Amino acid sequence: MYQSVDVMWTLIGAALVFFMQAGFAMCEAGMTRAKNTGNIIMKNLMDFCIGTPAYWLVGFGIMFGGSGPIIGGFDPLIRGTYDFGTLPTWCYVIFQTVFCATAATIVSGAMAERTNFKAYCLYSGLISLIVYPISGHWIWGGGWLSSLGFHDFAGSTAVHMVGGVTACIGAAILGPRIGKYTKDGKPRAIPGHNLTAAALGVFILWFCWFGFNGASTVAMSTDEDMISASLIFMNTNMSAAVATCTVMIFTWLRYKKPDVSMSLNGALAGLVAITAGCDLVSPVGAFFIGLIAGIALVFSVEFFDKVAKIDDPVGAISVHGVCGALGTILTGFFATEDGLLYGGGFHFLGVQILGVASVILWVVVSMTIIFKLIDKFVGLRVPAEVEIDGLDFHEHGLVSAYSGFNITDIAANMDINENTDLGEDSYEKASQRQIDAAIPVTRTEQLDLPSTGIYKVSILVKLAKFESLKKALNDLGVTGMTVTQVMGCGIQKGAGELYRGVEMDATLLPKVKLEVIVGNIPVDKVIETAKKALYTGHIGDGKIFVYDVKKVIKVRTGEEDFEALKDVE
C-alpha cells in the first residue's frame, strides 16, 4: 500500500531537482559570454526535454531492469511492473528522470561557446538512453557495484561524476575556444558576462540540493525517515558552506584577492562532494569533506586550464567530475559505521574506489565513441566564424539575448509620437526670430586658424575619484562638463588581475571620461586641480589630455569661440 507522505515527499523532491535546470542555466549563462546566452539556455532546456522521453522509453528500463523497456518487462506506455515499495511506479520514474536530466545538463557548461547545437542534441539523447542508465544500473538498479556494497546515496558518482567525466571528454575533443591560449600555450582568462546571473544560479542549485539529497530517502513516514532527512539536510548545507569559505580564503591567499566565480563554484563543489555520503557521515565528516573539496576545486581548475589545457568555461569538470569522485571516495573515510577513520577497515574504502574507477572507465570509453561518431557524421564544433560572432546569432537567429541593449534594437524600437519633443529637425526650419536673436559673429571659411586660447581637457579617472574631481573643478569655476562612462586600461593592462588563477589579458576596467572646455580659466590651474584631486600614487590614478581648440560654435545661437562658452540668454 502506498504511503501518501512518502509519495508527496518524493514528488516535492522531484520538483526541486527539476528546478536545478534553472540553476544550471543561470550559472552557465552568467559564466560565459553574452553572445552565447541564448544557446546555453536552449541546451539546458533541451537536455531535460530530450532526456525525458529517452529515459522514459529506454533508459529507465535499462537502469532498473537490466534491459530495455519491453524485454525487461517494463511497459512505459501502460504501467510499470517493478515494485518500489511505498511509491507508485510513476512517482519513482519522474524522480529518476530529473536525476538523469541533471547528469546530462552538466556537460553543456564545459562545452559552451563552440558546440554545434544539432550535435549537442544528439549527445543529450544518447547519454539519457544508454550511458547514464547502464552505470546507474550498476549503482542503484541492483547491479554488480550495488551487490559489492558500493554507496552513492544521491549521486556524487552516478549523476555528477558521470556528467563531469562526459564534460571532460567532450571539451577535450572539441578543443579550446578561439583565443583561450596564446601561441606558446599560456591560458588567457575569458570572464563570464554576468556574475549576478551566475550567483543566482548557484543559490538556486544550493536550495534545490536539499531536494536532491534530502528527498533521496524517498520516504518520510517514520521517525527514522525524518531523522535521516534532517541529518542529510544538515550535512548538505555544512559541506557547501565550508567549501565556499575554503575557496574564498584559499584564493585570497593564492591570488591576493578572493575570487568570486571560484567561490561560487566552491559552493557547488561542496554540494557535489557530500552527495554520496550525506546519509552516512556526521556533520564533522561533512565539514572535512567540504574543506577537502574546496581545496581540490582550486587545484583542479588550475590543472585543467594550465596543464591539461582543456577549456572548461564554467568549471564543470572540476566541480562535478573531480569533486564527485572525491566525495564518493571520502565517504569511505568518513562514514560513521564502515569508514576507515571510524575503524571500519579498508574494505568499504576499496569498494568506493573500485566503483569510481569502473564508472570513469565506462564513461570514458562510451562517450569517446559517441562524441567521435557525432563529430564524424554531424560535426561537433561550429566553424570559426560562427564561434567568433556568437552562437546566438548563427544557431538561433538571435541578434542579442538581451533585447534592448543592442543599439540597432534601440534605434528600431524608438517611435516618435505626439509627446516627443526633439526640437527643430534642421537648421533651415529655424524661425527668422530665432536667427535674428543670435548675436552676430564673424565667420571664417576654414578651421586652420591660430590658437584661440581655448583648450579641451579630457580626464580619465577611476569611478571612486569622480565625485572629488567634479567638486574640485566646480570650486575652481568650471561648471560645464561632459561625462562618459567608459571601459579601458593603460600600459599595466588592468594591473594584472586574476580570473580563476589566470592573469587577464588587457583587463578593461570601468572608468569615467570627463571633458571640459576652458578659456577664461588658465588651463594650468585646471590640470593642477585635477592632479591634486586624483593623486593616490597607485596604478590607475588616471591621465589628463589637453587639446588646442581651433573653433567653438554654439549651435543654438551661432556664437563662436569665447562667446560660445558663455551661458547667457
Coordinates of C-alpha atoms in Angstrom, one line a residue:
M1 CA 0.0 0.0 0.0
Y2 CA 1.3 3.4 -0.9
Q3 CA 2.2 5.9 1.8
S4 CA 0.9 9.3 1.0
V5 CA 3.6 11.1 3.0
D6 CA 6.4 9.2 1.1
V7 CA 4.8 9.9 -2.2
M8 CA 4.3 13.6 -1.5
W9 CA 7.9 13.9 -0.2
T10 CA 9.4 12.2 -3.3
L11 CA 7.3 14.3 -5.7
I12 CA 8.3 17.6 -4.0
G13 CA 11.9 16.4 -4.2
A14 CA 11.4 15.7 -7.9
A15 CA 10.1 19.2 -8.5
L16 CA 13.1 20.7 -6.7
V17 CA 15.6 18.6 -8.7
F18 CA 13.8 19.7 -11.9
F19 CA 14.3 23.3 -10.8
M20 CA 18.0 22.7 -10.8
Q21 CA 17.8 23.1 -14.5
A22 CA 17.1 26.8 -14.0
G23 CA 20.1 27.0 -11.7
F24 CA 22.4 25.4 -14.2
A25 CA 21.1 27.6 -17.0
M26 CA 21.7 30.8 -15.0
C27 CA 25.1 29.7 -13.7
E28 CA 26.4 28.6 -17.1
A29 CA 24.9 31.7 -18.9
G30 CA 26.5 34.0 -16.4
M31 CA 29.9 32.4 -16.6
T32 CA 30.0 32.6 -20.4
R33 CA 29.9 35.5 -22.9
A34 CA 26.7 37.4 -23.7
K35 CA 26.8 36.4 -27.4
N36 CA 26.2 32.7 -26.4
T37 CA 23.5 33.2 -23.7
G38 CA 20.5 32.0 -25.8
N39 CA 22.5 29.0 -26.9
I40 CA 23.3 28.0 -23.3
I41 CA 19.6 28.4 -22.3
M42 CA 18.5 26.2 -25.2
K43 CA 20.9 23.5 -24.3
N44 CA 19.8 23.4 -20.7
L45 CA 16.2 23.4 -21.9
M46 CA 16.7 20.6 -24.4
D47 CA 18.7 18.4 -22.0
F48 CA 15.6 17.9 -20.0
C49 CA 13.1 17.8 -22.9
I50 CA 15.1 15.3 -25.0
G51 CA 16.1 13.3 -21.9
T52 CA 12.6 12.9 -20.6
P53 CA 11.2 10.7 -23.4
A54 CA 14.5 9.0 -24.0
Y55 CA 14.8 7.9 -20.4
W56 CA 11.1 7.0 -20.2
L57 CA 11.2 4.8 -23.3
V58 CA 14.6 3.1 -22.8
G59 CA 16.8 4.4 -20.0
F60 CA 14.6 3.7 -17.0
G61 CA 14.1 0.0 -18.1
I62 CA 17.9 -0.5 -18.5
M63 CA 18.6 1.1 -15.2
F64 CA 16.1 -0.8 -13.1
G65 CA 15.7 -3.9 -15.1
G66 CA 19.0 -4.6 -16.7
S67 CA 17.5 -4.4 -20.2
G68 CA 15.3 -2.3 -22.4
P69 CA 11.6 -1.4 -21.6
I70 CA 9.9 -4.2 -23.4
I71 CA 12.5 -7.0 -22.8
G72 CA 12.9 -6.0 -19.2
G73 CA 9.2 -6.3 -18.5
F74 CA 8.6 -2.5 -18.1
D75 CA 5.9 -1.1 -20.4
P76 CA 6.3 2.7 -20.4
L77 CA 3.1 3.2 -22.3
I78 CA 0.7 1.4 -19.9
R79 CA 2.0 0.6 -16.5
G80 CA 5.1 -0.3 -14.5
T81 CA 5.7 -3.8 -13.2
Y82 CA 8.6 -3.0 -10.8
D83 CA 8.0 -3.0 -7.0
F84 CA 9.1 0.4 -5.5
G85 CA 7.6 -0.3 -2.1
T86 CA 5.5 2.6 -0.8
L87 CA 5.9 4.6 -4.1
P88 CA 3.7 4.3 -7.2
T89 CA 5.8 3.4 -10.3
W90 CA 5.3 6.8 -12.0
C91 CA 6.4 8.6 -8.8
Y92 CA 9.7 6.8 -8.9
V93 CA 10.1 7.2 -12.7
I94 CA 9.7 11.0 -12.6
F95 CA 12.1 11.2 -9.6
Q96 CA 14.7 9.3 -11.5
T97 CA 14.0 11.2 -14.7
V98 CA 15.1 14.5 -13.1
F99 CA 18.3 13.0 -11.9
C100 CA 19.1 11.7 -15.4
A101 CA 18.5 15.2 -16.8
T102 CA 20.9 16.7 -14.2
A103 CA 23.7 14.4 -15.4
A104 CA 23.0 15.4 -19.0
T105 CA 22.9 19.1 -18.4
I106 CA 26.2 19.3 -16.5
V107 CA 28.0 18.9 -19.8
S108 CA 26.7 22.0 -21.5
G109 CA 28.8 24.4 -19.5
A110 CA 32.1 22.7 -20.2
M111 CA 31.3 22.5 -24.0
A112 CA 29.9 26.0 -24.1
E113 CA 30.5 28.6 -26.8
R114 CA 31.7 26.4 -29.6
T115 CA 29.5 23.3 -29.8
N116 CA 27.2 22.6 -32.8
F117 CA 23.6 22.6 -31.4
K118 CA 22.5 19.6 -33.6
A119 CA 25.4 17.6 -32.3
Y120 CA 24.7 18.6 -28.7
C121 CA 21.0 17.4 -29.0
L122 CA 22.3 14.0 -30.3
Y123 CA 24.6 13.7 -27.3
S124 CA 21.9 14.6 -24.9
G125 CA 19.6 11.9 -26.2
L126 CA 22.3 9.2 -26.2
I127 CA 23.6 9.9 -22.6
S128 CA 20.0 9.5 -21.4
L129 CA 19.3 6.4 -23.5
I130 CA 22.4 4.4 -22.8
V131 CA 25.4 5.9 -20.9
Y132 CA 23.8 7.1 -17.7
P133 CA 21.3 4.2 -17.3
I134 CA 24.0 1.5 -17.6
S135 CA 26.3 2.9 -14.8
G136 CA 23.2 3.9 -12.9
H137 CA 22.0 0.2 -13.0
W138 CA 25.4 -0.9 -11.5
I139 CA 24.9 1.5 -8.6
W140 CA 21.2 1.9 -8.0
G141 CA 19.5 -0.8 -10.1
G142 CA 20.7 -3.9 -8.3
G143 CA 23.9 -4.2 -10.4
W144 CA 27.3 -5.5 -9.5
L145 CA 28.5 -2.4 -7.7
S146 CA 25.4 -2.4 -5.5
S147 CA 26.0 -6.0 -4.6
L148 CA 29.5 -5.3 -3.5
G149 CA 28.3 -2.6 -1.1
F150 CA 29.2 0.5 -3.1
H151 CA 27.5 3.5 -1.6
D152 CA 26.4 6.6 -3.5
F153 CA 23.3 7.9 -1.7
A154 CA 22.2 10.6 -4.1
G155 CA 24.6 10.6 -7.0
S156 CA 28.1 12.0 -6.5
T157 CA 29.2 9.3 -8.9
A158 CA 26.0 8.1 -10.5
V159 CA 25.0 11.6 -11.6
H160 CA 27.7 14.2 -11.1
M161 CA 30.8 12.3 -11.9
V162 CA 29.2 10.8 -15.0
G163 CA 28.3 14.3 -16.1
G164 CA 31.7 15.7 -15.2
V165 CA 33.7 13.0 -17.0
T166 CA 31.5 13.3 -20.0
A167 CA 32.1 17.1 -19.9
C168 CA 35.9 16.4 -19.8
I169 CA 35.8 14.1 -22.9
G170 CA 33.6 16.4 -24.8
A171 CA 35.7 19.5 -24.1
A172 CA 38.9 17.7 -24.9
I173 CA 37.6 16.5 -28.3
L174 CA 36.2 20.0 -29.1
G175 CA 39.4 21.8 -28.3
P176 CA 39.6 25.2 -26.6
R177 CA 37.7 28.3 -27.6
I178 CA 39.4 30.6 -30.1
G179 CA 41.7 32.9 -28.2
K180 CA 41.8 30.9 -25.0
Y181 CA 45.5 30.1 -25.4
T182 CA 48.4 32.0 -26.7
K183 CA 50.8 30.5 -29.3
D184 CA 53.1 29.4 -26.5
G185 CA 50.2 27.7 -24.7
K186 CA 49.7 30.2 -22.0
P187 CA 46.0 30.4 -21.0
R188 CA 44.0 33.6 -21.3
A189 CA 41.2 34.4 -19.0
I190 CA 37.8 34.8 -20.6
P191 CA 35.5 36.1 -17.8
G192 CA 31.8 35.4 -17.9
H193 CA 29.5 38.4 -18.7
N194 CA 27.1 38.3 -15.8
L195 CA 28.2 37.2 -12.3
T196 CA 24.8 38.2 -11.0
A197 CA 23.1 35.5 -13.1
A198 CA 25.8 33.0 -12.1
A199 CA 25.3 33.8 -8.4
L200 CA 21.5 33.4 -8.8
G201 CA 22.1 30.1 -10.4
V202 CA 24.3 28.9 -7.6
F203 CA 21.8 29.9 -4.9
I204 CA 19.0 28.1 -6.9
L205 CA 21.2 25.0 -7.1
W206 CA 22.0 25.1 -3.4
F207 CA 18.3 25.5 -2.5
C208 CA 17.3 22.6 -4.8
W209 CA 20.1 20.4 -3.5
F210 CA 18.0 19.9 -0.3
G211 CA 15.6 18.1 -2.5
F212 CA 18.3 16.3 -4.5
N213 CA 19.9 14.8 -1.4
G214 CA 17.0 15.0 1.2
A215 CA 14.3 13.6 -0.9
S216 CA 16.6 10.7 -2.0
T217 CA 15.3 9.0 1.2
V218 CA 12.1 8.6 -0.9
A219 CA 10.4 8.2 2.5
M220 CA 9.1 10.5 5.3
S221 CA 6.5 8.4 7.1
T222 CA 8.6 7.1 10.0
D223 CA 10.7 8.7 12.8
E224 CA 13.8 7.1 11.3
D225 CA 13.0 8.7 7.9
M226 CA 12.6 12.1 9.4
I227 CA 15.9 11.8 11.4
S228 CA 17.7 10.7 8.3
A229 CA 16.4 13.5 6.2
S230 CA 17.3 16.0 8.9
L231 CA 20.9 14.8 9.1
I232 CA 21.1 14.8 5.3
F233 CA 19.9 18.5 5.2
M234 CA 22.5 19.4 7.8
N235 CA 25.4 17.7 6.1
T236 CA 24.4 19.1 2.7
N237 CA 24.5 22.6 4.0
M238 CA 27.6 22.2 6.1
S239 CA 29.7 20.8 3.3
A240 CA 28.6 23.6 0.9
A241 CA 29.2 26.4 3.3
V242 CA 32.7 25.1 4.4
A243 CA 33.8 24.5 0.8
T244 CA 32.8 28.1 -0.1
C245 CA 34.7 29.5 2.8
T246 CA 37.7 27.4 2.0
V247 CA 37.8 28.5 -1.6
M248 CA 37.4 32.2 -0.6
I249 CA 40.3 32.0 1.8
F250 CA 42.4 29.8 -0.4
T251 CA 42.1 32.1 -3.5
W252 CA 42.6 35.1 -1.3
L253 CA 45.9 33.8 -0.2
R254 CA 46.8 32.4 -3.6
Y255 CA 45.6 35.2 -5.9
K256 CA 45.9 38.1 -3.4
K257 CA 42.1 38.7 -3.7
P258 CA 39.1 36.4 -3.1
D259 CA 37.9 35.0 -6.5
V260 CA 34.2 35.5 -6.9
S261 CA 33.5 32.9 -9.6
M262 CA 35.7 30.3 -8.0
S263 CA 33.9 30.9 -4.7
L264 CA 30.6 30.3 -6.4
N265 CA 32.0 27.0 -7.8
G266 CA 33.2 26.2 -4.3
A267 CA 29.6 26.0 -3.1
L268 CA 28.8 23.6 -5.8
A269 CA 31.9 21.6 -5.1
G270 CA 30.9 21.1 -1.5
L271 CA 27.4 20.1 -2.6
V272 CA 28.6 17.6 -5.1
A273 CA 31.2 16.0 -2.8
I274 CA 28.7 15.4 0.1
T275 CA 26.0 13.9 -2.1
A276 CA 27.4 10.4 -1.9
G277 CA 27.7 10.1 1.8
C278 CA 25.3 12.7 3.2
D279 CA 23.3 9.9 4.9
L280 CA 26.4 8.1 6.4
V281 CA 28.7 10.8 7.7
S282 CA 28.3 13.1 10.7
P283 CA 28.4 16.9 10.4
V284 CA 32.1 16.7 11.4
G285 CA 32.6 14.5 8.4
A286 CA 30.6 16.9 6.2
F287 CA 32.9 19.7 7.4
F288 CA 36.0 17.9 6.3
I289 CA 34.5 16.7 3.1
G290 CA 33.7 20.4 2.2
L291 CA 37.1 21.5 3.3
I292 CA 38.9 19.0 1.1
A293 CA 36.6 19.6 -1.8
G294 CA 37.2 23.3 -1.7
I295 CA 41.0 23.0 -1.8
A296 CA 40.7 20.3 -4.5
L297 CA 38.5 22.5 -6.7
V298 CA 41.1 25.3 -6.9
F299 CA 43.9 23.0 -7.9
S300 CA 41.7 21.1 -10.3
V301 CA 40.5 24.2 -12.2
E302 CA 44.2 25.3 -12.5
F303 CA 45.3 21.9 -13.7
F304 CA 42.7 21.6 -16.5
D305 CA 43.3 25.2 -17.5
K306 CA 47.1 25.4 -17.4
V307 CA 48.4 21.8 -17.6
A308 CA 45.8 19.6 -19.4
K309 CA 44.7 22.6 -21.5
I310 CA 41.1 21.5 -21.5
D311 CA 39.0 24.6 -21.8
D312 CA 36.1 24.5 -19.4
P313 CA 34.3 27.9 -19.2
V314 CA 32.3 27.1 -16.1
G315 CA 34.5 24.6 -14.2
A316 CA 32.1 21.7 -14.6
I317 CA 34.8 19.1 -14.9
S318 CA 36.3 20.1 -11.6
V319 CA 33.1 20.7 -9.8
H320 CA 31.2 17.6 -10.9
G321 CA 33.8 15.2 -12.2
V322 CA 36.7 15.7 -9.7
C323 CA 34.6 16.6 -6.6
G324 CA 32.0 13.9 -7.4
A325 CA 34.8 11.2 -7.5
L326 CA 36.5 12.7 -4.4
G327 CA 33.3 12.9 -2.4
T328 CA 32.5 9.2 -3.2
I329 CA 35.9 8.1 -2.0
L330 CA 35.9 10.3 1.1
T331 CA 32.7 8.5 2.1
G332 CA 34.9 5.5 2.6
F333 CA 36.9 7.5 5.1
F334 CA 34.2 9.4 7.0
A335 CA 31.2 7.0 7.1
T336 CA 30.5 6.6 10.8
E337 CA 29.8 2.8 10.6
D338 CA 32.2 1.4 8.0
G339 CA 34.5 4.3 7.3
L340 CA 38.3 3.9 7.6
L341 CA 38.6 6.7 10.2
Y342 CA 35.9 5.1 12.3
G343 CA 37.6 1.6 12.5
G344 CA 35.8 0.1 9.5
G345 CA 38.9 -1.1 7.8
F346 CA 39.9 -0.8 4.1
H347 CA 37.1 -2.9 2.5
F348 CA 34.4 -0.3 2.2
L349 CA 37.0 2.3 1.1
G350 CA 38.3 -0.1 -1.5
V351 CA 34.8 -0.7 -2.9
Q352 CA 34.2 3.0 -3.2
I353 CA 37.5 3.4 -5.1
L354 CA 36.6 0.5 -7.4
G355 CA 33.2 1.9 -8.1
V356 CA 34.6 5.3 -9.0
A357 CA 37.3 3.8 -11.3
S358 CA 34.9 1.5 -13.1
V359 CA 32.3 4.2 -13.8
I360 CA 35.1 6.5 -15.1
L361 CA 36.3 3.8 -17.4
W362 CA 32.7 3.2 -18.7
V363 CA 32.0 6.8 -19.3
V364 CA 35.4 7.5 -21.0
V365 CA 35.0 4.6 -23.4
S366 CA 31.3 5.0 -24.2
M367 CA 31.4 8.8 -24.5
T368 CA 34.6 8.9 -26.5
I369 CA 32.9 6.6 -29.1
I370 CA 29.7 8.7 -29.1
F371 CA 31.5 12.0 -29.4
K372 CA 33.8 10.7 -32.2
L373 CA 30.8 9.4 -34.2
I374 CA 28.9 12.6 -33.8
D375 CA 31.9 14.6 -34.8
K376 CA 32.4 12.4 -37.9
F377 CA 28.9 12.4 -39.2
V378 CA 27.4 15.7 -37.9
G379 CA 30.3 17.9 -36.7
L380 CA 30.8 18.6 -33.0
R381 CA 32.3 22.1 -33.3
V382 CA 30.9 25.1 -35.1
P383 CA 33.0 27.0 -37.8
A384 CA 35.4 29.7 -36.5
E385 CA 33.2 32.5 -38.0
V386 CA 30.2 31.2 -36.0
E387 CA 32.2 31.0 -32.8
I388 CA 33.6 34.5 -33.2
D389 CA 30.2 36.1 -34.0
G390 CA 28.4 34.1 -31.3
L391 CA 26.2 31.0 -31.4
D392 CA 23.1 33.0 -30.6
F393 CA 23.0 34.6 -34.0
H394 CA 24.0 31.7 -36.2
E395 CA 22.4 28.9 -34.4
H396 CA 19.2 30.5 -33.2
G397 CA 18.7 33.8 -35.1
L398 CA 19.2 36.0 -32.1
V399 CA 20.8 39.3 -32.6
S400 CA 21.1 39.6 -28.9
A401 CA 19.8 37.6 -26.0
Y402 CA 19.4 40.9 -24.2
S403 CA 17.0 42.7 -26.5
G404 CA 17.1 46.5 -26.0
F405 CA 20.8 46.6 -25.2
N406 CA 21.7 46.2 -28.8
I407 CA 22.0 49.7 -30.4
T408 CA 20.1 48.5 -33.6
D409 CA 17.3 47.3 -31.4
I410 CA 17.0 50.6 -29.7
A411 CA 17.0 52.6 -32.9
A412 CA 14.4 50.3 -34.4
N413 CA 12.0 50.4 -31.5
M414 CA 12.1 54.2 -30.7
D415 CA 8.9 55.5 -32.3
I416 CA 8.4 59.3 -32.3
N417 CA 4.9 60.3 -31.0
E418 CA 3.0 63.4 -30.1
N419 CA 4.6 63.5 -26.7
T420 CA 8.1 63.6 -28.1
D421 CA 9.8 67.0 -28.4
L422 CA 13.2 66.7 -30.3
G423 CA 13.3 70.4 -31.2
E424 CA 13.8 71.6 -34.8
D425 CA 15.0 68.9 -37.1
S426 CA 17.1 71.1 -39.3
Y427 CA 18.7 74.5 -39.2
E428 CA 16.8 75.7 -42.3
K429 CA 13.4 75.2 -40.4
A430 CA 14.5 77.6 -37.6
S431 CA 12.3 80.7 -37.4
Q432 CA 13.7 84.0 -38.5
R433 CA 13.1 85.2 -35.0
Q434 CA 15.4 82.6 -33.6
I435 CA 18.1 83.5 -36.2
D436 CA 17.7 87.3 -35.5
A437 CA 18.1 86.7 -31.8
A438 CA 21.5 85.2 -32.3
I439 CA 24.4 87.5 -31.6
P440 CA 26.1 88.5 -34.9
V441 CA 29.5 86.8 -35.2
T442 CA 32.4 86.8 -37.6
R443 CA 32.5 83.6 -39.6
T444 CA 35.6 82.2 -41.2
E445 CA 35.8 79.8 -44.2
Q446 CA 38.4 77.5 -42.8
L447 CA 39.4 75.9 -39.5
D448 CA 43.2 76.1 -40.0
L449 CA 43.5 79.0 -37.5
P450 CA 46.0 80.1 -34.9
S451 CA 45.3 79.1 -31.3
T452 CA 42.2 80.6 -29.8
G453 CA 43.4 80.3 -26.2
I454 CA 40.6 77.8 -25.7
Y455 CA 41.5 74.2 -24.6
K456 CA 39.8 70.9 -24.3
V457 CA 40.9 69.0 -21.2
S458 CA 40.0 65.3 -21.2
I459 CA 40.5 63.4 -18.0
L460 CA 40.3 59.6 -17.5
V461 CA 39.5 58.9 -13.8
K462 CA 38.6 55.9 -11.8
L463 CA 35.0 55.8 -10.5
A464 CA 35.9 56.2 -6.9
K465 CA 37.6 59.6 -7.6
F466 CA 35.0 61.1 -9.9
E467 CA 33.0 63.0 -7.2
S468 CA 36.1 64.6 -5.7
L469 CA 37.3 65.7 -9.1
K470 CA 33.9 67.1 -10.0
K471 CA 33.8 69.1 -6.8
A472 CA 37.3 70.4 -7.2
L473 CA 36.6 71.6 -10.7
N474 CA 33.4 73.3 -9.6
D475 CA 35.2 75.1 -6.9
L476 CA 37.7 76.3 -9.5
G477 CA 34.9 77.7 -11.5
V478 CA 34.5 75.0 -14.2
T479 CA 30.8 74.3 -14.4
G480 CA 30.2 72.8 -17.9
M481 CA 31.5 69.3 -18.4
T482 CA 30.8 66.2 -20.4
V483 CA 30.9 62.9 -18.5
T484 CA 31.0 59.4 -20.1
Q485 CA 31.4 56.0 -18.5
V486 CA 34.0 54.0 -20.4
M487 CA 36.0 50.8 -20.2
G488 CA 39.7 50.8 -20.7
C489 CA 43.2 50.1 -19.4
G490 CA 46.7 51.6 -19.6
I491 CA 50.1 50.1 -20.1
Q492 CA 49.6 48.0 -17.0
K493 CA 46.8 46.1 -18.8
G494 CA 44.4 46.3 -15.9
A495 CA 47.0 45.8 -13.2
G496 CA 47.3 42.1 -14.0
E497 CA 44.2 40.8 -12.1
L498 CA 43.5 37.1 -12.0
Y499 CA 40.3 35.2 -13.0
R500 CA 40.3 31.6 -11.8
G501 CA 44.0 31.8 -11.3
V502 CA 44.7 33.0 -14.8
E503 CA 46.0 36.6 -15.5
M504 CA 43.5 38.5 -17.5
D505 CA 44.9 39.9 -20.8
A506 CA 44.3 43.7 -21.0
T507 CA 41.5 43.8 -18.5
L508 CA 39.1 46.5 -19.4
L509 CA 38.4 48.4 -16.1
P510 CA 35.4 50.8 -15.6
K511 CA 36.5 54.4 -15.9
V512 CA 34.9 57.8 -16.2
K513 CA 35.9 60.2 -19.0
L514 CA 35.4 63.8 -18.0
E515 CA 35.8 66.5 -20.7
V516 CA 35.8 70.3 -20.1
I517 CA 36.4 73.3 -22.4
V518 CA 38.3 76.1 -20.7
G519 CA 39.1 79.6 -21.9
N520 CA 38.7 82.1 -19.1
I521 CA 40.3 79.8 -16.6
P522 CA 44.1 79.1 -17.1
V523 CA 44.5 75.6 -18.3
D524 CA 47.4 75.0 -16.0
K525 CA 45.1 75.6 -13.0
V526 CA 42.7 73.0 -14.3
I527 CA 45.5 70.5 -14.7
E528 CA 46.9 71.2 -11.3
T529 CA 43.5 70.9 -9.7
A530 CA 42.8 67.6 -11.4
K531 CA 46.2 66.2 -10.3
K532 CA 45.6 67.1 -6.7
A533 CA 42.1 65.6 -6.7
L534 CA 43.1 62.3 -8.4
Y535 CA 46.6 61.5 -7.0
T536 CA 46.9 58.4 -4.8
G537 CA 50.3 57.1 -6.0
H538 CA 48.8 53.8 -7.2
I539 CA 48.2 52.3 -10.6
G540 CA 45.0 53.7 -12.2
D541 CA 45.2 57.3 -10.9
G542 CA 44.2 58.3 -14.5
K543 CA 45.5 60.5 -17.2
I544 CA 44.9 64.1 -18.4
F545 CA 44.9 65.1 -22.1
V546 CA 45.0 68.7 -23.3
Y547 CA 43.9 69.7 -26.8
D548 CA 44.2 73.0 -28.5
V549 CA 40.6 74.0 -29.6
K550 CA 40.6 75.8 -33.0
K551 CA 36.9 76.6 -33.1
V552 CA 33.9 76.6 -30.8
I553 CA 30.4 77.1 -32.1
K554 CA 27.2 77.3 -30.1
V555 CA 24.5 75.6 -32.3
R556 CA 21.5 77.4 -30.8
T557 CA 22.8 81.0 -31.3
G558 CA 25.7 80.6 -33.8
E559 CA 28.1 82.3 -31.4
E560 CA 31.7 81.3 -31.7
D561 CA 34.8 80.9 -29.6
F562 CA 34.8 82.7 -26.2
E563 CA 31.2 84.0 -26.8
A564 CA 30.1 80.4 -27.4
L565 CA 31.3 79.4 -24.0
K566 CA 29.1 81.9 -22.2
D567 CA 25.8 80.5 -21.0
V568 CA 23.8 83.7 -21.1
E569 CA 20.4 84.1 -22.7

